[in-house]
């Protein structure tokens, strides 16, 4: 996937090019709260395949069966684990997984083997849903599964497992040097489960984010911390990650496990990067042993980053917190479809997901200024109030250097947030951030030309337009 230095350098070139795009000075003083002007589409105006319509039955099936995976015998944990799934959401991450599965199944050299395994494994879908191991070992209290944990009323007794007959293992079709590439337009059970896993990881990150950000709203309803408290919100997120990890282990691909596990690490790295940049890191207590090996002055009094460094940190954080899950989730879907190392299909999936994910978050950052709380389903101007400088603020600082000092002190002085809003509304920051998002979305659309034409590819193209035009 390339080193971070080359990846950030590429993103910085895009940001640098986009920063050259400005509107005439006479048109600068627009209201940041007004809807941005419509941008003419650069793609043909013919009817596009609606990705949500194309996969509506699968998304509904995924959501219904997902709730059974989240069951817990503890009522509070059960309620919070399902809380965000019961509110309307974009379901963008599972959508990408399923679209790339449909757009590439049949192209990978090993698709015949994975498809055969799905067809011939006894009750494969039921095996995906079954407990991982013996019920008294797993101790998995999920009332949605036919599973009863051994009693804790007495000491645990050794159990000798009964002798099992050797399982019948039918022989898979032989691997051939040449592979006839033909789309099947089907979805494998493992890919449907992967779609659920990426959504579980995403929702776990929302639970943790809402605690860190002290957000009162999410998806137009009270946030989980507001409804259940911080402790249960954190534990609910941890529980979802545990369920996702168990489901991930059943997919049968070491490469996919590594990809998705690295996403969880990326989410943590991105949050730490954001906390360091916003000055919200909590210093250890003086009595902590950590202070003996870490000089906190190195963290909190380091030289102020230059403008280019701020963009580098911002785009890297955007990848880690948002785009990583989309990019690696899409790539994992193609791997489960039998794509070998060296085949281009999983590279297409990663490049598309990475660019689309960055475009998605850039638009999200503009909506913080250009949409109402009712439209967003969460409080507006939240980033500034958290001390975060996103794309609109970084662009605005190029026009109004006064913003630089506010960014350095994380908008911490009285009146900083209000003054910053005034300056951003008088700049081209929001529209230039939208333009940068369009650059990334267009790059995502370009890589799709390597895929054969299909409804799924058309739907992926439509997503590149929908992501930059959305208003919530």
Short mmCIF file of C-alpha atoms in Angstrom, two decimals:
data_model
loop_
_atom_site.label_atom_id
_atom_site.label_comp_id
_atom_site.label_asym_id
_atom_site.label_seq_id
_atom_site.Cartn_x
_atom_site.Cartn_y
_atom_site.Cartn_z
CA UNK A 1 0.00 0.00 0.00
CA UNK A 2 3.02 2.21 -0.10
CA UNK A 3 4.82 4.14 2.58
CA UNK A 4 3.18 6.99 4.41
CA UNK A 5 5.73 9.48 3.12
CA UNK A 6 4.83 8.82 -0.51
CA UNK A 7 1.13 8.66 0.29
CA UNK A 8 1.07 11.98 2.10
CA UNK A 9 3.24 13.57 -0.58
CA UNK A 10 0.70 12.57 -3.22
CA UNK A 11 -2.17 13.97 -1.16
CA UNK A 12 -0.22 17.17 -0.59
CA UNK A 13 0.22 17.64 -4.34
CA UNK A 14 -3.52 17.35 -4.74
CA UNK A 15 -4.09 19.86 -1.96
CA UNK A 16 -1.53 22.22 -3.45
CA UNK A 17 -3.20 22.08 -6.86
CA UNK A 18 -6.61 22.62 -5.33
CA UNK A 19 -5.35 25.62 -3.35
CA UNK A 20 -4.66 27.38 -6.65
CA UNK A 21 -8.36 27.27 -7.48
CA UNK A 22 -9.95 30.48 -6.23
CA UNK A 23 -13.01 32.50 -7.06
CA UNK A 24 -12.86 36.16 -8.13
CA UNK A 25 -12.35 38.47 -5.16
CA UNK A 26 -15.67 40.18 -5.89
CA UNK A 27 -17.48 36.92 -5.16
CA UNK A 28 -15.65 36.15 -1.94
CA UNK A 29 -18.08 37.52 0.62
CA UNK A 30 -20.68 34.78 0.61
CA UNK A 31 -22.44 33.46 3.69
CA UNK A 32 -20.88 30.26 4.92
CA UNK A 33 -24.31 29.21 6.17
CA UNK A 34 -25.82 29.45 2.70
CA UNK A 35 -26.02 26.44 0.45
CA UNK A 36 -22.93 26.33 -1.83
CA UNK A 37 -23.65 27.00 -5.47
CA UNK A 38 -24.35 23.91 -7.61
CA UNK A 39 -21.41 22.56 -9.56
CA UNK A 40 -22.02 21.38 -13.14
CA UNK A 41 -21.43 17.67 -13.49
CA UNK A 42 -18.50 16.63 -15.67
CA UNK A 43 -20.08 13.26 -16.42
CA UNK A 44 -22.83 12.42 -18.90
CA UNK A 45 -26.36 13.24 -17.79
CA UNK A 46 -27.73 9.79 -18.64
CA UNK A 47 -29.54 7.91 -15.90
CA UNK A 48 -27.18 6.53 -13.28
CA UNK A 49 -27.57 3.26 -11.42
CA UNK A 50 -28.70 4.04 -7.88
CA UNK A 51 -26.38 2.00 -5.62
CA UNK A 52 -28.93 1.83 -2.82
CA UNK A 53 -31.69 0.60 -5.13
CA UNK A 54 -29.36 -1.95 -6.71
CA UNK A 55 -28.46 -3.51 -3.37
CA UNK A 56 -31.58 -2.71 -1.31
CA UNK A 57 -32.49 -6.38 -0.57
CA UNK A 58 -28.92 -7.20 0.48
CA UNK A 59 -28.63 -4.12 2.70
CA UNK A 60 -31.89 -4.97 4.43
CA UNK A 61 -30.82 -8.61 4.89
CA UNK A 62 -27.47 -7.43 6.22
CA UNK A 63 -29.09 -5.09 8.75
CA UNK A 64 -31.58 -7.69 9.98
CA UNK A 65 -29.05 -10.47 10.50
CA UNK A 66 -26.54 -7.99 11.95
CA UNK A 67 -28.78 -7.33 14.93
CA UNK A 68 -28.68 -11.03 15.83
CA UNK A 69 -24.88 -10.89 16.03
CA UNK A 70 -25.00 -8.07 18.55
CA UNK A 71 -27.11 -9.78 21.18
CA UNK A 72 -26.01 -9.83 24.80
CA UNK A 73 -27.77 -11.17 27.87
CA UNK A 74 -27.05 -7.87 29.63
CA UNK A 75 -29.99 -5.56 28.75
CA UNK A 76 -27.98 -2.31 28.90
CA UNK A 77 -25.16 -3.65 26.73
CA UNK A 78 -27.68 -5.14 24.33
CA UNK A 79 -29.45 -1.78 24.01
CA UNK A 80 -26.35 0.33 23.45
CA UNK A 81 -24.76 -2.13 21.00
CA UNK A 82 -27.84 -1.84 18.78
CA UNK A 83 -28.56 1.84 19.44
CA UNK A 84 -26.94 3.45 16.40
CA UNK A 85 -28.05 0.62 14.10
CA UNK A 86 -31.69 1.50 14.83
CA UNK A 87 -31.31 5.05 13.45
CA UNK A 88 -31.15 5.94 9.73
CA UNK A 89 -27.63 5.94 8.30
CA UNK A 90 -25.89 6.13 4.94
CA UNK A 91 -24.50 2.56 5.19
CA UNK A 92 -21.76 3.74 2.85
CA UNK A 93 -19.06 1.36 4.07
CA UNK A 94 -21.04 -1.89 3.67
CA UNK A 95 -22.34 -0.51 0.39
CA UNK A 96 -18.77 -0.22 -0.94
CA UNK A 97 -17.99 -3.77 0.15
CA UNK A 98 -21.02 -5.20 -1.66
CA UNK A 99 -20.59 -3.07 -4.79
CA UNK A 100 -16.96 -4.11 -5.24
CA UNK A 101 -17.92 -7.72 -4.63
CA UNK A 102 -20.46 -7.53 -7.44
CA UNK A 103 -18.15 -5.53 -9.68
CA UNK A 104 -15.27 -8.03 -9.42
CA UNK A 105 -16.59 -11.50 -8.53
CA UNK A 106 -15.48 -13.77 -11.37
CA UNK A 107 -12.41 -11.73 -12.30
CA UNK A 108 -9.94 -13.07 -9.73
CA UNK A 109 -7.88 -16.12 -10.62
CA UNK A 110 -9.14 -18.03 -7.58
CA UNK A 111 -12.82 -17.13 -7.83
CA UNK A 112 -13.79 -20.63 -8.93
CA UNK A 113 -12.24 -22.01 -5.71
CA UNK A 114 -13.93 -19.55 -3.34
CA UNK A 115 -17.23 -19.88 -5.18
CA UNK A 116 -16.98 -23.67 -4.99
CA UNK A 117 -16.28 -23.42 -1.27
CA UNK A 118 -19.40 -21.28 -0.79
CA UNK A 119 -21.53 -23.75 -2.76
CA UNK A 120 -20.17 -26.94 -1.21
CA UNK A 121 -19.49 -26.07 2.39
CA UNK A 122 -22.32 -27.59 4.40
CA UNK A 123 -24.77 -24.88 5.45
CA UNK A 124 -22.06 -22.25 4.92
CA UNK A 125 -24.21 -19.33 5.97
CA UNK A 126 -25.17 -21.17 9.15
CA UNK A 127 -21.51 -21.89 9.85
CA UNK A 128 -20.74 -18.18 9.64
CA UNK A 129 -23.44 -17.55 12.25
CA UNK A 130 -22.50 -20.40 14.58
CA UNK A 131 -20.40 -19.94 17.74
CA UNK A 132 -16.67 -20.15 17.07
CA UNK A 133 -15.96 -22.99 19.46
CA UNK A 134 -17.59 -25.09 22.17
CA UNK A 135 -20.23 -23.10 24.02
CA UNK A 136 -18.70 -23.69 27.45
CA UNK A 137 -15.32 -22.43 26.24
CA UNK A 138 -16.52 -19.38 24.33
CA UNK A 139 -18.81 -18.21 27.16
CA UNK A 140 -20.61 -16.08 24.60
CA UNK A 141 -23.85 -14.74 26.06
CA UNK A 142 -25.77 -13.99 22.89
CA UNK A 143 -29.47 -14.81 23.27
CA UNK A 144 -29.85 -14.57 19.49
CA UNK A 145 -27.74 -17.71 19.07
CA UNK A 146 -28.75 -21.25 20.14
CA UNK A 147 -26.06 -21.31 22.79
CA UNK A 148 -26.12 -21.85 26.55
CA UNK A 149 -22.99 -21.25 28.58
CA UNK A 150 -21.92 -23.76 31.23
CA UNK A 151 -23.05 -22.83 34.74
CA UNK A 152 -20.71 -21.01 37.11
CA UNK A 153 -22.43 -22.52 40.15
CA UNK A 154 -19.72 -25.15 40.47
CA UNK A 155 -16.06 -25.60 39.55
CA UNK A 156 -15.49 -26.28 35.89
CA UNK A 157 -15.30 -29.98 35.06
CA UNK A 158 -13.03 -31.45 32.41
CA UNK A 159 -15.03 -32.71 29.45
CA UNK A 160 -13.64 -35.35 27.12
CA UNK A 161 -14.94 -34.59 23.63
CA UNK A 162 -16.67 -37.48 21.85
CA UNK A 163 -14.89 -39.13 18.97
CA UNK A 164 -15.88 -37.51 15.72
CA UNK A 165 -15.89 -39.30 12.37
CA UNK A 166 -13.49 -37.81 9.86
CA UNK A 167 -15.31 -35.12 7.90
CA UNK A 168 -16.00 -35.66 4.25
CA UNK A 169 -14.00 -33.15 2.28
CA UNK A 170 -14.92 -32.90 -1.39
CA UNK A 171 -12.10 -31.96 -3.69
CA UNK A 172 -12.11 -28.39 -5.01
CA UNK A 173 -11.63 -27.75 -8.70
CA UNK A 174 -7.95 -27.68 -9.72
CA UNK A 175 -6.15 -24.36 -10.03
CA UNK A 176 -5.43 -23.46 -13.63
CA UNK A 177 -2.71 -21.24 -14.96
CA UNK A 178 -5.26 -19.45 -17.14
CA UNK A 179 -8.54 -18.11 -15.82
CA UNK A 180 -11.57 -17.14 -17.84
CA UNK A 181 -12.58 -13.74 -16.50
CA UNK A 182 -16.34 -13.27 -16.44
CA UNK A 183 -18.44 -11.36 -13.97
CA UNK A 184 -20.96 -13.44 -12.07
CA UNK A 185 -22.90 -10.53 -10.49
CA UNK A 186 -23.23 -12.63 -7.33
CA UNK A 187 -22.31 -12.11 -3.70
CA UNK A 188 -20.57 -14.66 -1.50
CA UNK A 189 -21.68 -15.29 2.11
CA UNK A 190 -18.27 -14.18 3.35
CA UNK A 191 -18.61 -10.86 1.52
CA UNK A 192 -22.04 -10.24 3.06
CA UNK A 193 -20.55 -10.92 6.48
CA UNK A 194 -17.63 -8.59 5.72
CA UNK A 195 -20.14 -5.81 4.98
CA UNK A 196 -21.56 -6.30 8.46
CA UNK A 197 -18.12 -6.33 10.05
CA UNK A 198 -17.06 -2.99 8.54
CA UNK A 199 -20.33 -1.40 9.71
CA UNK A 200 -19.80 -2.78 13.22
CA UNK A 201 -16.30 -1.29 13.31
CA UNK A 202 -17.61 2.03 12.02
CA UNK A 203 -20.34 2.21 14.65
CA UNK A 204 -17.85 1.24 17.38
CA UNK A 205 -15.72 4.20 16.30
CA UNK A 206 -18.79 6.48 16.49
CA UNK A 207 -19.48 5.37 20.05
CA UNK A 208 -15.92 6.16 21.07
CA UNK A 209 -15.80 9.43 19.08
CA UNK A 210 -18.96 10.73 20.69
CA UNK A 211 -17.42 10.19 24.12
CA UNK A 212 -14.18 11.95 23.17
CA UNK A 213 -15.99 14.81 21.41
CA UNK A 214 -18.74 15.13 24.04
CA UNK A 215 -21.27 15.15 21.22
CA UNK A 216 -24.92 15.48 22.34
CA UNK A 217 -26.41 14.36 19.00
CA UNK A 218 -25.84 11.63 16.44
CA UNK A 219 -28.06 10.90 13.44
CA UNK A 220 -30.66 13.36 14.66
CA UNK A 221 -31.10 11.68 18.05
CA UNK A 222 -29.34 11.88 21.43
CA UNK A 223 -25.87 10.43 21.14
CA UNK A 224 -25.06 7.20 22.95
CA UNK A 225 -23.11 9.01 25.70
CA UNK A 226 -26.06 11.38 26.17
CA UNK A 227 -28.51 8.46 26.32
CA UNK A 228 -26.47 5.90 28.28
CA UNK A 229 -23.47 7.72 29.76
CA UNK A 230 -19.80 7.70 28.80
CA UNK A 231 -18.88 4.42 30.46
CA UNK A 232 -21.54 2.36 28.73
CA UNK A 233 -20.81 4.09 25.41
CA UNK A 234 -17.13 3.11 25.62
CA UNK A 235 -17.98 -0.43 26.70
CA UNK A 236 -20.55 -0.69 23.92
CA UNK A 237 -17.89 0.24 21.37
CA UNK A 238 -15.50 -2.31 22.85
CA UNK A 239 -18.22 -4.96 22.70
CA UNK A 240 -18.86 -4.23 19.02
CA UNK A 241 -15.15 -4.58 18.25
CA UNK A 242 -15.15 -7.93 20.05
CA UNK A 243 -18.14 -9.16 18.05
CA UNK A 244 -16.54 -7.88 14.82
CA UNK A 245 -13.27 -9.66 15.62
CA UNK A 246 -15.05 -12.95 16.23
CA UNK A 247 -16.97 -12.63 12.96
CA UNK A 248 -13.78 -11.65 11.13
CA UNK A 249 -12.00 -14.82 12.20
CA UNK A 250 -14.65 -16.94 10.45
CA UNK A 251 -14.02 -15.51 6.99
CA UNK A 252 -11.08 -17.84 6.39
CA UNK A 253 -8.62 -15.31 4.94
CA UNK A 254 -5.46 -14.25 6.74
CA UNK A 255 -5.07 -11.33 4.36
CA UNK A 256 -8.54 -10.02 5.16
CA UNK A 257 -7.98 -10.41 8.90
CA UNK A 258 -4.76 -8.41 8.59
CA UNK A 259 -6.44 -5.71 6.51
CA UNK A 260 -9.37 -5.18 8.84
CA UNK A 261 -7.27 -5.43 11.99
CA UNK A 262 -5.03 -2.69 10.60
CA UNK A 263 -8.14 -0.51 10.14
CA UNK A 264 -8.82 -0.66 13.89
CA UNK A 265 -5.22 0.39 14.52
CA UNK A 266 -5.62 3.21 11.97
CA UNK A 267 -8.70 4.53 13.77
CA UNK A 268 -6.74 4.77 17.02
CA UNK A 269 -3.73 6.36 15.29
CA UNK A 270 -5.97 8.90 13.60
CA UNK A 271 -7.63 9.86 16.88
CA UNK A 272 -4.27 10.29 18.62
CA UNK A 273 -3.03 12.40 15.70
CA UNK A 274 -6.14 14.57 15.96
CA UNK A 275 -5.83 14.88 19.75
CA UNK A 276 -2.19 15.90 19.50
CA UNK A 277 -3.04 18.45 16.84
CA UNK A 278 -5.89 19.89 18.89
CA UNK A 279 -4.00 19.97 22.17
CA UNK A 280 -6.55 17.81 23.97
CA UNK A 281 -4.19 15.05 25.05
CA UNK A 282 -4.38 14.42 28.76
CA UNK A 283 -0.98 14.45 30.45
CA UNK A 284 -0.25 11.57 32.82
CA UNK A 285 -0.49 12.26 36.54
CA UNK A 286 2.90 13.33 37.96
CA UNK A 287 3.05 10.11 40.01
CA UNK A 288 2.64 8.00 36.87
CA UNK A 289 5.65 5.95 35.85
CA UNK A 290 5.10 7.21 32.30
CA UNK A 291 6.57 10.60 33.21
CA UNK A 292 9.93 9.00 33.92
CA UNK A 293 10.38 7.90 30.32
CA UNK A 294 8.40 10.51 28.37
CA UNK A 295 9.22 14.20 28.27
CA UNK A 296 5.80 15.82 28.01
CA UNK A 297 7.39 19.08 26.90
CA UNK A 298 8.31 17.38 23.65
CA UNK A 299 4.60 16.84 23.00
CA UNK A 300 3.10 20.11 24.10
CA UNK A 301 5.82 22.65 23.23
CA UNK A 302 7.01 21.33 19.88
CA UNK A 303 7.55 23.94 17.12
CA UNK A 304 4.38 25.06 15.39
CA UNK A 305 3.87 23.16 12.13
CA UNK A 306 4.10 25.05 8.87
CA UNK A 307 1.10 25.45 6.58
CA UNK A 308 2.19 22.48 4.46
CA UNK A 309 2.72 20.38 7.59
CA UNK A 310 -0.80 21.23 8.78
CA UNK A 311 -2.22 20.02 5.49
CA UNK A 312 -0.12 16.86 5.72
CA UNK A 313 -1.40 16.14 9.24
CA UNK A 314 -4.98 16.96 8.24
CA UNK A 315 -5.00 14.67 5.19
CA UNK A 316 -3.20 11.87 7.01
CA UNK A 317 -5.72 12.07 9.86
CA UNK A 318 -8.54 12.07 7.29
CA UNK A 319 -7.22 8.85 5.80
CA UNK A 320 -6.69 7.15 9.14
CA UNK A 321 -10.07 8.04 10.65
CA UNK A 322 -12.31 7.79 7.58
CA UNK A 323 -10.78 6.57 4.33
CA UNK A 324 -8.86 3.59 5.72
CA UNK A 325 -12.00 1.61 6.54
CA UNK A 326 -13.51 2.32 3.11
CA UNK A 327 -10.31 1.52 1.21
CA UNK A 328 -9.35 -1.63 3.10
CA UNK A 329 -12.94 -2.84 3.37
CA UNK A 330 -13.35 -2.62 -0.41
CA UNK A 331 -9.99 -4.32 -0.94
CA UNK A 332 -10.93 -7.10 1.49
CA UNK A 333 -14.14 -7.74 -0.45
CA UNK A 334 -12.14 -8.31 -3.63
CA UNK A 335 -9.70 -10.59 -1.79
CA UNK A 336 -12.62 -12.72 -0.59
CA UNK A 337 -13.69 -12.93 -4.23
CA UNK A 338 -10.51 -14.83 -5.13
CA UNK A 339 -8.19 -12.06 -6.26
CA UNK A 340 -4.56 -13.12 -6.17
CA UNK A 341 -1.57 -10.98 -5.26
CA UNK A 342 -0.46 -9.12 -8.38
CA UNK A 343 -3.95 -8.82 -9.87
CA UNK A 344 -5.14 -5.27 -10.37
CA UNK A 345 -8.68 -5.67 -9.03
CA UNK A 346 -7.87 -5.24 -5.36
CA UNK A 347 -5.59 -2.29 -6.19
CA UNK A 348 -8.55 -0.65 -7.94
CA UNK A 349 -10.71 -1.25 -4.87
CA UNK A 350 -8.15 0.28 -2.52
CA UNK A 351 -7.46 3.32 -4.72
CA UNK A 352 -11.18 3.96 -5.18
CA UNK A 353 -11.99 3.57 -1.47
CA UNK A 354 -9.08 5.76 -0.40
CA UNK A 355 -9.97 8.62 -2.73
CA UNK A 356 -13.70 8.35 -2.12
CA UNK A 357 -13.15 8.23 1.64
CA UNK A 358 -11.03 11.39 1.61
CA UNK A 359 -13.59 13.14 -0.61
CA UNK A 360 -16.37 12.04 1.75
CA UNK A 361 -14.63 13.47 4.82
CA UNK A 362 -13.69 16.71 3.05
CA UNK A 363 -17.36 17.25 2.23
CA UNK A 364 -18.25 16.33 5.80
CA UNK A 365 -15.90 19.07 6.98
CA UNK A 366 -17.59 21.63 4.74
CA UNK A 367 -21.03 20.60 5.96
CA UNK A 368 -19.96 21.58 9.46
CA UNK A 369 -20.13 25.16 8.15
CA UNK A 370 -22.75 25.02 5.39
CA UNK A 371 -25.54 22.84 6.82
CA UNK A 372 -27.84 23.19 9.79
CA UNK A 373 -27.88 20.96 12.85
CA UNK A 374 -31.21 19.53 11.65
CA UNK A 375 -29.67 18.56 8.29
CA UNK A 376 -26.52 17.09 9.80
CA UNK A 377 -28.19 15.26 12.66
CA UNK A 378 -25.39 16.56 14.92
CA UNK A 379 -24.29 20.01 16.15
CA UNK A 380 -22.86 22.44 13.61
CA UNK A 381 -19.45 24.13 13.96
CA UNK A 382 -18.40 21.19 16.14
CA UNK A 383 -14.86 21.04 14.77
CA UNK A 384 -14.03 24.65 15.65
CA UNK A 385 -15.47 24.23 19.14
CA UNK A 386 -13.23 21.17 19.58
CA UNK A 387 -10.22 23.22 18.49
CA UNK A 388 -9.86 21.42 15.16
CA UNK A 389 -8.75 23.19 11.98
CA UNK A 390 -10.25 21.37 8.99
CA UNK A 391 -9.98 22.16 5.28
CA UNK A 392 -12.17 25.30 5.25
CA UNK A 393 -10.19 26.85 8.12
CA UNK A 394 -6.81 25.93 6.60
CA UNK A 395 -7.77 27.44 3.25
CA UNK A 396 -9.23 30.53 4.94
CA UNK A 397 -5.97 31.05 6.83
CA UNK A 398 -4.19 31.48 3.49
CA UNK A 399 -6.45 34.48 2.81
CA UNK A 400 -6.64 35.78 6.38
CA UNK A 401 -3.36 35.23 8.28
CA UNK A 402 -5.16 36.33 11.44
CA UNK A 403 -6.54 32.79 11.57
CA UNK A 404 -3.08 31.28 11.98
CA UNK A 405 -2.79 32.41 15.60
CA UNK A 406 -6.27 31.07 16.36
CA UNK A 407 -5.40 27.72 14.84
CA UNK A 408 -2.21 27.59 16.92
CA UNK A 409 -4.14 28.13 20.15
CA UNK A 410 -6.95 25.78 19.01
CA UNK A 411 -9.55 28.58 19.01
CA UNK A 412 -9.17 28.63 22.78
CA UNK A 413 -9.56 32.34 23.57
CA UNK A 414 -12.89 34.01 24.14
CA UNK A 415 -14.36 35.07 20.82
CA UNK A 416 -12.02 32.92 18.72
CA UNK A 417 -14.76 30.61 17.41
CA UNK A 418 -17.06 33.49 16.46
CA UNK A 419 -14.23 35.45 14.78
CA UNK A 420 -13.03 32.35 12.94
CA UNK A 421 -16.54 31.73 11.61
CA UNK A 422 -16.68 35.30 10.32
CA UNK A 423 -13.34 34.97 8.54
CA UNK A 424 -14.15 31.56 7.07
CA UNK A 425 -17.50 32.87 5.81
CA UNK A 426 -15.65 35.72 4.08
CA UNK A 427 -13.16 33.39 2.43
CA UNK A 428 -13.23 30.77 -0.27
CA UNK A 429 -12.39 28.07 2.27
CA UNK A 430 -15.60 26.05 2.02
CA UNK A 431 -15.73 26.07 -1.78
CA UNK A 432 -12.03 25.32 -2.15
CA UNK A 433 -12.43 22.34 0.19
CA UNK A 434 -15.32 21.16 -1.97
CA UNK A 435 -13.09 21.50 -5.01
CA UNK A 436 -10.41 19.39 -3.35
CA UNK A 437 -13.09 16.78 -2.62
CA UNK A 438 -14.11 16.80 -6.28
CA UNK A 439 -10.47 16.19 -7.28
CA UNK A 440 -10.34 13.08 -5.09
CA UNK A 441 -13.79 11.90 -6.22
CA UNK A 442 -12.81 12.28 -9.86
CA UNK A 443 -9.66 10.23 -9.24
CA UNK A 444 -11.84 7.52 -7.66
CA UNK A 445 -14.06 7.54 -10.75
CA UNK A 446 -11.05 7.28 -13.08
CA UNK A 447 -9.74 4.04 -11.57
CA UNK A 448 -13.08 2.34 -12.26
CA UNK A 449 -12.29 2.32 -15.99
CA UNK A 450 -10.09 -0.72 -15.31
CA UNK A 451 -13.19 -2.73 -14.32
CA UNK A 452 -15.52 -4.28 -16.89
CA UNK A 453 -18.81 -2.48 -17.42
CA UNK A 454 -21.59 -3.56 -15.09
CA UNK A 455 -24.41 -2.18 -13.00
CA UNK A 456 -22.15 -2.32 -9.97
CA UNK A 457 -19.48 -0.24 -11.71
CA UNK A 458 -22.14 2.28 -12.77
CA UNK A 459 -23.31 2.46 -9.16
CA UNK A 460 -19.74 3.07 -7.96
CA UNK A 461 -19.46 5.90 -10.49
CA UNK A 462 -22.72 7.36 -9.22
CA UNK A 463 -21.34 7.31 -5.67
CA UNK A 464 -18.44 9.55 -6.69
CA UNK A 465 -20.99 12.18 -7.70
CA UNK A 466 -23.31 11.63 -4.78
CA UNK A 467 -20.56 11.97 -2.19
CA UNK A 468 -19.57 15.48 -3.29
CA UNK A 469 -23.14 16.69 -3.83
CA UNK A 470 -24.57 15.50 -0.53
CA UNK A 471 -25.92 17.97 2.02
CA UNK A 472 -26.01 15.69 5.09
#
